[in-house]
mmCIF file of C-alpha atoms in Angstrom:
data_model
loop_
_atom_site.group_PDB
_atom_site.id
_atom_site.type_symbol
_atom_site.label_atom_id
_atom_site.label_comp_id
_atom_site.label_asym_id
_atom_site.label_seq_id
_atom_site.Cartn_x
_atom_site.Cartn_y
_atom_site.Cartn_z
ATOM 1 C CA MET A 1 109.850 115.490 71.369
ATOM 2 C CA LYS A 2 109.490 117.277 68.076
ATOM 3 C CA TRP A 3 112.647 117.653 66.049
ATOM 4 C CA ASP A 4 114.378 121.034 65.937
ATOM 5 C CA ASP A 5 117.466 121.360 63.694
ATOM 6 C CA ASN A 6 118.812 124.135 65.929
ATOM 7 C CA GLU A 7 118.430 122.131 69.116
ATOM 8 C CA HIS A 8 119.022 118.435 68.367
ATOM 9 C CA THR A 9 121.876 116.295 67.126
ATOM 10 C CA ALA A 10 121.695 113.308 64.785
ATOM 11 C CA ASP A 11 122.512 110.827 67.571
ATOM 12 C CA HIS A 12 119.151 111.653 69.219
ATOM 13 C CA GLU A 13 117.101 111.365 66.031
ATOM 14 C CA PHE A 14 114.403 108.730 65.467
ATOM 15 C CA THR A 15 111.201 108.403 63.448
ATOM 16 C CA TYR A 16 107.797 107.733 64.980
ATOM 17 C CA ASN A 17 104.649 107.474 62.836
ATOM 18 C CA LYS A 18 106.641 108.933 59.920
ATOM 19 C CA GLU A 19 107.497 111.991 62.007
ATOM 20 C CA ARG A 20 111.076 113.058 62.748
ATOM 21 C CA ARG A 21 111.478 113.130 66.529
ATOM 22 C CA ALA A 22 114.286 113.660 69.038
ATOM 23 C CA PHE A 23 115.174 111.572 72.068
ATOM 24 C CA CYS A 24 115.628 113.885 75.047
ATOM 25 C CA PRO A 25 117.926 112.477 77.760
ATOM 26 C CA VAL A 26 116.689 115.059 80.291
ATOM 27 C CA ARG A 27 113.040 114.209 79.669
ATOM 28 C CA TYR A 28 113.857 110.490 79.814
ATOM 29 C CA GLY A 29 115.689 110.959 83.109
ATOM 30 C CA CYS A 30 112.644 112.706 84.533
ATOM 31 C CA SER A 31 110.197 110.149 83.165
ATOM 32 C CA ILE A 32 111.830 107.216 84.923
ATOM 33 C CA GLU A 33 111.021 109.002 88.207
ATOM 34 C CA ILE A 34 107.251 109.194 87.550
ATOM 35 C CA GLU A 35 106.432 106.041 89.532
ATOM 36 C CA ASP A 36 108.284 107.377 92.590
ATOM 37 C CA ILE A 37 106.632 110.800 92.207
ATOM 38 C CA VAL A 38 103.178 109.186 92.188
ATOM 39 C CA LYS A 39 103.996 106.991 95.208
ATOM 40 C CA TYR A 40 105.319 110.013 97.111
ATOM 41 C CA HIS A 41 102.172 112.076 96.508
ATOM 42 C CA ILE A 42 99.625 109.336 97.242
ATOM 43 C CA ASN A 43 99.579 110.327 100.912
ATOM 44 C CA GLY A 44 99.842 114.021 100.141
ATOM 45 C CA LYS A 45 98.412 116.642 97.854
ATOM 46 C CA ALA A 46 97.509 117.028 94.224
ATOM 47 C CA TYR A 47 97.339 120.429 92.585
ATOM 48 C CA VAL A 48 95.133 122.054 89.977
ATOM 49 C CA SER A 49 96.448 123.998 86.999
ATOM 50 C CA LYS A 50 94.982 124.995 83.651
ATOM 51 C CA ASP A 51 96.323 123.502 80.443
ATOM 52 C CA GLY A 52 96.920 125.424 77.212
ATOM 53 C CA LYS A 53 93.213 125.219 76.367
ATOM 54 C CA GLY A 54 92.138 126.578 79.766
ATOM 55 C CA ILE A 55 90.957 123.185 81.044
ATOM 56 C CA SER A 56 91.631 122.473 84.726
ATOM 57 C CA ARG A 57 93.969 119.510 85.199
ATOM 58 C CA HIS A 58 95.173 117.689 88.292
ATOM 59 C CA LEU A 59 98.887 117.244 88.778
ATOM 60 C CA PHE A 60 101.555 116.154 91.174
ATOM 61 C CA TYR A 61 104.129 118.918 91.594
ATOM 62 C CA ALA A 62 107.722 117.751 91.403
ATOM 63 C CA VAL A 63 110.962 119.566 90.601
ATOM 64 C CA ALA A 64 113.731 118.347 88.289
ATOM 65 C CA ASP A 65 116.984 120.297 88.060
ATOM 66 C CA SER A 66 115.320 123.227 89.869
ATOM 67 C CA ILE A 67 112.592 123.399 87.187
ATOM 68 C CA PRO A 68 108.942 122.563 87.948
ATOM 69 C CA TYR A 69 108.102 119.074 86.693
ATOM 70 C CA PRO A 70 104.328 118.552 86.812
ATOM 71 C CA VAL A 71 102.973 115.035 86.382
ATOM 72 C CA VAL A 72 99.509 115.696 84.961
ATOM 73 C CA PHE A 73 96.977 112.927 85.468
ATOM 74 C CA ASP A 74 93.358 111.986 85.081
ATOM 75 C CA LEU A 75 91.282 109.863 87.451
ATOM 76 C CA ALA A 76 88.282 107.925 86.221
ATOM 77 C CA LYS A 77 85.871 105.393 87.625
ATOM 78 C CA ALA A 78 86.814 101.829 86.663
ATOM 79 C CA LYS A 79 83.519 100.718 85.202
ATOM 80 C CA HIS A 80 84.464 97.340 83.765
ATOM 81 C CA ILE A 81 87.141 96.068 86.137
ATOM 82 C CA PRO A 82 85.808 94.074 89.095
ATOM 83 C CA GLU A 83 87.205 95.028 92.520
ATOM 84 C CA VAL A 84 88.847 98.196 91.156
ATOM 85 C CA ASP A 85 87.237 101.551 91.902
ATOM 86 C CA GLY A 86 89.365 103.872 89.814
ATOM 87 C CA ILE A 87 92.063 104.229 87.202
ATOM 88 C CA MET A 88 94.812 106.838 87.039
ATOM 89 C CA ARG A 89 96.120 107.821 83.625
ATOM 90 C CA ILE A 90 99.223 109.977 83.241
ATOM 91 C CA ILE A 91 98.450 112.614 80.607
ATOM 92 C CA SER A 92 101.827 114.336 80.453
ATOM 93 C CA ALA A 93 105.004 114.940 82.388
ATOM 94 C CA TYR A 94 107.732 117.339 81.353
ATOM 95 C CA GLN A 95 109.662 120.260 82.777
ATOM 96 C CA LYS A 96 107.564 123.403 82.695
ATOM 97 C CA PRO A 97 109.604 126.466 83.734
ATOM 98 C CA LEU A 98 106.593 128.817 83.651
ATOM 99 C CA LEU A 99 104.416 126.716 85.972
ATOM 100 C CA PRO A 100 103.499 128.845 89.006
ATOM 101 C CA ALA A 101 105.032 127.904 92.351
ATOM 102 C CA ARG A 102 103.098 125.167 94.143
ATOM 103 C CA ASN A 103 101.923 127.595 96.853
ATOM 104 C CA LYS A 104 100.190 129.606 94.092
ATOM 105 C CA LEU A 105 98.158 126.596 92.901
ATOM 106 C CA GLN A 106 94.953 125.256 94.394
ATOM 107 C CA SER A 107 95.604 121.990 96.232
ATOM 108 C CA ILE A 108 93.473 119.039 97.267
ATOM 109 C CA ASN A 109 94.249 116.054 99.446
ATOM 110 C CA PHE A 110 94.865 113.211 97.005
ATOM 111 C CA ALA A 111 92.746 110.727 98.992
ATOM 112 C CA ARG A 112 89.826 113.171 98.870
ATOM 113 C CA LEU A 113 90.280 113.636 95.119
ATOM 114 C CA VAL A 114 90.233 109.865 94.585
ATOM 115 C CA HIS A 115 87.069 109.550 96.673
ATOM 116 C CA GLN A 116 85.398 112.329 94.650
ATOM 117 C CA LYS A 117 86.398 110.987 91.237
ATOM 118 C CA CYS A 118 86.275 107.248 91.976
ATOM 119 C CA PRO A 119 83.830 106.586 94.813
ATOM 120 C CA PRO A 120 83.750 102.971 96.022
ATOM 121 C CA LYS A 121 81.415 100.670 94.154
ATOM 122 C CA THR A 122 78.309 99.661 96.013
ATOM 123 C CA LYS A 123 77.677 95.956 96.362
#
């Protein structure tokens, strides 16, 4: 995350692409759970929320330390990979206290979403 002198200590400091950054133990602890969050939601629901630019994004809704933890993802057709219909790309995942409660978000069955975004290839 971006460095903030008022928020971070020197033991969490590192440089990435010549930019001063801060290691966040909370964010790291959440990020190592992403695989389990995805596996959990595969047989369940995905949700739709708008990003900062007003673009609709799909997400899995998790909670970390009582704070909403959306795992925002993109699904795309796998055009150049034989025997693979689609690819999931994680766009972002971090605690977002102002995210509306999951019952306030539009939901879609994840299997249906995959079928819409990545229909099976025809032989």
